[in-house]
């Protein structure tokens, strides 16, 4: 069996377990138990592998907690960011989980102690609250302690049964892939409530490729609305680790999704000192002000959400928004996210941002912000994608690429709305589609019905309309008609009709006679 087939088989198994165990509980509500159990197993095996250090004579899970010295614990926390005693390991808890009458409280205690192990260390903020959404007392698990324990046991045993092989580099990849597979499936089945937090992998790859394009190395990569971290992780997956020097940075407003993002970092073997994921409202409580600028920014912010905007008079003086001279509308914060990203972007970098199409042609404040962006030569490319690529919405979104190092004043428009493969519930971008977009993005060549570079003057004359359809003429797919051939055919048809009428008239005359 090939590695691809093994991965597909593993994904089918894990999704089957997730569905069988949840029973009547909504999948999106139950996801934290499956994802949390997978994460618990991963950090347990990761930590054991670290302690054992490749020494086959050492089996950490078989040791007594009493043999752990303060120095061993201190050194491990400084390196891994947390500590797990042998008795707290996933493999030891799962041994008797189906007979453990205190399973839910034991599990809660283990999670609290793992989080508390980081208190006072550099990793404290990265570990704190990681298991907060794994509520072992929730009625979602059942009405009685026995019911709760029964369901928790089923989840733990299901995750334990998954075959990841030996804990080596390929196994780490399998853990990360399984985690993202689960998140994507939950998002696909959750509608808007879950889909708004997840960017499909194919689109994530395109966005990461645009932001990282032709950069030999970047200082760090940032997502101001990072969701579960999928966009940041695509950059890791498709670029050598040394290219991203100082790690992965993101801010997320939703607490549950914030925890998913931090778990996702660990599950992709990104150590606590190589990521900074924080909780908060990016627009009114921006983090990392002292850490900017960033050489690469990727983002899929929420579409057309409300924000405080002009109701807060101090925001117009905010360094992020002041240069544009106007705030994004209170009912549509899209351009607030764009201006935030631009403010955090370095002079050598790029930002690739998923945007709602309406912001590129509407009037009012949004038109004024477009004027600011174009006149200051920040807009490198706008790409229109196919509809139905994202979970929770069928709209055909755009990708806005911002740059502070353009070599000319033209803006590129790419109509990629015809590039997709249709699937049952959604469309997807295939590898060949991504390559086609990146190629024309790189060359900036005009391609009929697909890509066009438009001079600043033309955009200004068009009232700073940045809609792709205003500049890239769509291909006429209507059937072409040969008028000469049609006339000749009509002439022949008329002659036949006239001959037939003459024959009918002759027959009628003979009958009447």
mmCIF file of N, CA and C in Angstrom, residues 33-81:
data_model
loop_
_atom_site.group_PDB
_atom_site.id
_atom_site.type_symbol
_atom_site.label_atom_id
_atom_site.label_comp_id
_atom_site.label_asym_id
_atom_site.label_seq_id
_atom_site.Cartn_x
_atom_site.Cartn_y
_atom_site.Cartn_z
ATOM 1 N N UNK A 33 -13.595 17.138 21.327
ATOM 2 C CA UNK A 33 -13.258 15.899 22.025
ATOM 3 C C UNK A 33 -12.396 14.986 21.147
ATOM 4 N N UNK A 34 -12.730 14.927 19.862
ATOM 5 C CA UNK A 34 -11.928 14.116 18.941
ATOM 6 C C UNK A 34 -10.580 14.789 18.692
ATOM 7 N N UNK A 35 -10.617 16.087 18.387
ATOM 8 C CA UNK A 35 -9.375 16.815 18.124
ATOM 9 C C UNK A 35 -8.504 16.881 19.378
ATOM 10 N N UNK A 36 -9.139 17.095 20.531
ATOM 11 C CA UNK A 36 -8.381 17.164 21.779
ATOM 12 C C UNK A 36 -7.732 15.847 22.131
ATOM 13 N N UNK A 37 -8.427 14.731 21.878
ATOM 14 C CA UNK A 37 -7.864 13.405 22.155
ATOM 15 C C UNK A 37 -6.688 13.113 21.230
ATOM 16 N N UNK A 38 -6.835 13.504 19.972
ATOM 17 C CA UNK A 38 -5.738 13.324 19.014
ATOM 18 C C UNK A 38 -4.523 14.142 19.451
ATOM 19 N N UNK A 39 -4.769 15.360 19.897
ATOM 20 C CA UNK A 39 -3.689 16.224 20.361
ATOM 21 C C UNK A 39 -3.025 15.649 21.620
ATOM 22 N N UNK A 40 -3.836 15.150 22.544
ATOM 23 C CA UNK A 40 -3.323 14.549 23.779
ATOM 24 C C UNK A 40 -2.416 13.364 23.455
ATOM 25 N N UNK A 41 -2.836 12.527 22.526
ATOM 26 C CA UNK A 41 -1.993 11.397 22.140
ATOM 27 C C UNK A 41 -0.696 11.893 21.506
ATOM 28 N N UNK A 42 -0.795 12.896 20.644
ATOM 29 C CA UNK A 42 0.406 13.401 19.960
ATOM 30 C C UNK A 42 1.433 13.939 20.943
ATOM 31 N N UNK A 43 1.001 14.830 21.854
ATOM 32 C CA UNK A 43 2.001 15.429 22.754
ATOM 33 C C UNK A 43 2.549 14.391 23.722
ATOM 34 N N UNK A 44 1.750 13.375 24.044
ATOM 35 C CA UNK A 44 2.248 12.305 24.913
ATOM 36 C C UNK A 44 3.371 11.536 24.226
ATOM 37 N N UNK A 45 3.154 11.160 22.977
ATOM 38 C CA UNK A 45 4.160 10.375 22.250
ATOM 39 C C UNK A 45 5.352 11.245 21.858
ATOM 40 N N UNK A 46 5.086 12.489 21.556
ATOM 41 C CA UNK A 46 6.158 13.429 21.234
ATOM 42 C C UNK A 46 7.052 13.618 22.453
ATOM 43 N N UNK A 47 6.430 13.789 23.613
ATOM 44 C CA UNK A 47 7.191 14.007 24.839
ATOM 45 C C UNK A 47 7.985 12.754 25.221
ATOM 46 N N UNK A 48 7.366 11.589 25.085
ATOM 47 C CA UNK A 48 8.064 10.331 25.390
ATOM 48 C C UNK A 48 9.284 10.160 24.490
ATOM 49 N N UNK A 49 9.108 10.454 23.200
ATOM 50 C CA UNK A 49 10.216 10.329 22.248
ATOM 51 C C UNK A 49 11.363 11.265 22.628
ATOM 52 N N UNK A 50 11.012 12.464 23.121
ATOM 53 C CA UNK A 50 12.041 13.425 23.538
ATOM 54 C C UNK A 50 12.809 12.894 24.755
ATOM 55 N N UNK A 51 12.105 12.409 25.757
ATOM 56 C CA UNK A 51 12.744 11.908 26.975
ATOM 57 C C UNK A 51 13.612 10.687 26.674
ATOM 58 N N UNK A 52 13.107 9.792 25.835
ATOM 59 C CA UNK A 52 13.837 8.562 25.520
ATOM 60 C C UNK A 52 15.060 8.837 24.656
ATOM 61 N N UNK A 53 15.016 9.896 23.866
ATOM 62 C CA UNK A 53 16.185 10.323 23.093
ATOM 63 C C UNK A 53 16.748 9.265 22.171
ATOM 64 N N UNK A 54 15.922 8.375 21.672
ATOM 65 C CA UNK A 54 16.390 7.336 20.760
ATOM 66 C C UNK A 54 16.976 6.121 21.435
ATOM 67 N N UNK A 55 16.981 6.103 22.762
ATOM 68 C CA UNK A 55 17.524 4.966 23.523
ATOM 69 C C UNK A 55 16.432 3.902 23.656
ATOM 70 N N UNK A 56 16.593 2.794 22.940
ATOM 71 C CA UNK A 56 15.572 1.754 22.925
ATOM 72 C C UNK A 56 15.423 1.043 24.262
ATOM 73 N N UNK A 57 16.386 1.214 25.146
ATOM 74 C CA UNK A 57 16.304 0.566 26.464
ATOM 75 C C UNK A 57 15.421 1.346 27.436
ATOM 76 N N UNK A 58 15.057 2.570 27.047
ATOM 77 C CA UNK A 58 14.239 3.413 27.914
ATOM 78 C C UNK A 58 12.791 3.416 27.403
ATOM 79 N N UNK A 59 11.857 3.106 28.289
ATOM 80 C CA UNK A 59 10.429 3.184 27.976
ATOM 81 C C UNK A 59 9.806 4.129 28.989
ATOM 82 N N UNK A 60 9.649 5.365 28.614
ATOM 83 C CA UNK A 60 9.220 6.413 29.546
ATOM 84 C C UNK A 60 7.883 6.076 30.206
ATOM 85 N N UNK A 61 6.945 5.520 29.440
ATOM 86 C CA UNK A 61 5.618 5.223 29.980
ATOM 87 C C UNK A 61 5.657 4.196 31.110
ATOM 88 N N UNK A 62 6.716 3.389 31.151
ATOM 89 C CA UNK A 62 6.814 2.342 32.180
ATOM 90 C C UNK A 62 7.485 2.836 33.456
ATOM 91 N N UNK A 63 8.013 4.057 33.428
ATOM 92 C CA UNK A 63 8.702 4.582 34.604
ATOM 93 C C UNK A 63 7.718 5.061 35.657
ATOM 94 N N UNK A 64 8.206 5.145 36.882
ATOM 95 C CA UNK A 64 7.415 5.697 37.976
ATOM 96 C C UNK A 64 7.571 7.215 37.989
ATOM 97 N N UNK A 65 6.513 7.913 38.361
ATOM 98 C CA UNK A 65 6.598 9.375 38.450
ATOM 99 C C UNK A 65 7.672 9.812 39.438
ATOM 100 N N UNK A 66 7.953 8.966 40.420
ATOM 101 C CA UNK A 66 8.896 9.326 41.488
ATOM 102 C C UNK A 66 10.328 9.483 40.999
ATOM 103 N N UNK A 67 10.666 8.884 39.861
ATOM 104 C CA UNK A 67 12.052 8.955 39.378
ATOM 105 C C UNK A 67 12.340 10.287 38.687
ATOM 106 N N UNK A 68 11.303 11.089 38.460
ATOM 107 C CA UNK A 68 11.481 12.368 37.766
ATOM 108 C C UNK A 68 12.030 13.404 38.745
ATOM 109 N N UNK A 69 13.211 13.901 38.466
ATOM 110 C CA UNK A 69 13.834 14.913 39.321
ATOM 111 C C UNK A 69 13.415 16.306 38.859
ATOM 112 N N UNK A 70 13.662 17.268 39.732
ATOM 113 C CA UNK A 70 13.322 18.659 39.415
ATOM 114 C C UNK A 70 14.118 19.156 38.209
ATOM 115 N N UNK A 71 15.378 18.717 38.106
ATOM 116 C CA UNK A 71 16.223 19.148 36.993
ATOM 117 C C UNK A 71 15.708 18.592 35.665
ATOM 118 N N UNK A 72 15.291 17.315 35.679
ATOM 119 C CA UNK A 72 14.750 16.701 34.461
ATOM 120 C C UNK A 72 13.509 17.464 34.008
ATOM 121 N N UNK A 73 12.643 17.759 34.965
ATOM 122 C CA UNK A 73 11.399 18.471 34.640
ATOM 123 C C UNK A 73 11.685 19.869 34.122
ATOM 124 N N UNK A 74 12.575 20.568 34.784
ATOM 125 C CA UNK A 74 12.920 21.940 34.399
ATOM 126 C C UNK A 74 13.501 21.987 32.985
ATOM 127 N N UNK A 75 14.418 21.072 32.705
ATOM 128 C CA UNK A 75 15.059 21.039 31.388
ATOM 129 C C UNK A 75 14.039 20.715 30.293
ATOM 130 N N UNK A 76 13.132 19.771 30.576
ATOM 131 C CA UNK A 76 12.132 19.368 29.589
ATOM 132 C C UNK A 76 11.170 20.513 29.267
ATOM 133 N N UNK A 77 10.749 21.241 30.284
ATOM 134 C CA UNK A 77 9.812 22.351 30.057
ATOM 135 C C UNK A 77 10.472 23.452 29.246
ATOM 136 N N UNK A 78 11.735 23.723 29.533
ATOM 137 C CA UNK A 78 12.449 24.758 28.777
ATOM 138 C C UNK A 78 12.583 24.377 27.307
ATOM 139 N N UNK A 79 12.676 23.066 27.050
ATOM 140 C CA UNK A 79 12.842 22.601 25.663
ATOM 141 C C UNK A 79 11.507 22.406 24.955
ATOM 142 N N UNK A 80 10.604 21.638 25.585
ATOM 143 C CA UNK A 80 9.341 21.279 24.940
ATOM 144 C C UNK A 80 8.211 22.256 25.247
ATOM 145 N N UNK A 81 8.335 22.984 26.339
ATOM 146 C CA UNK A 81 7.304 23.942 26.696
ATOM 147 C C UNK A 81 6.313 23.436 27.715
#
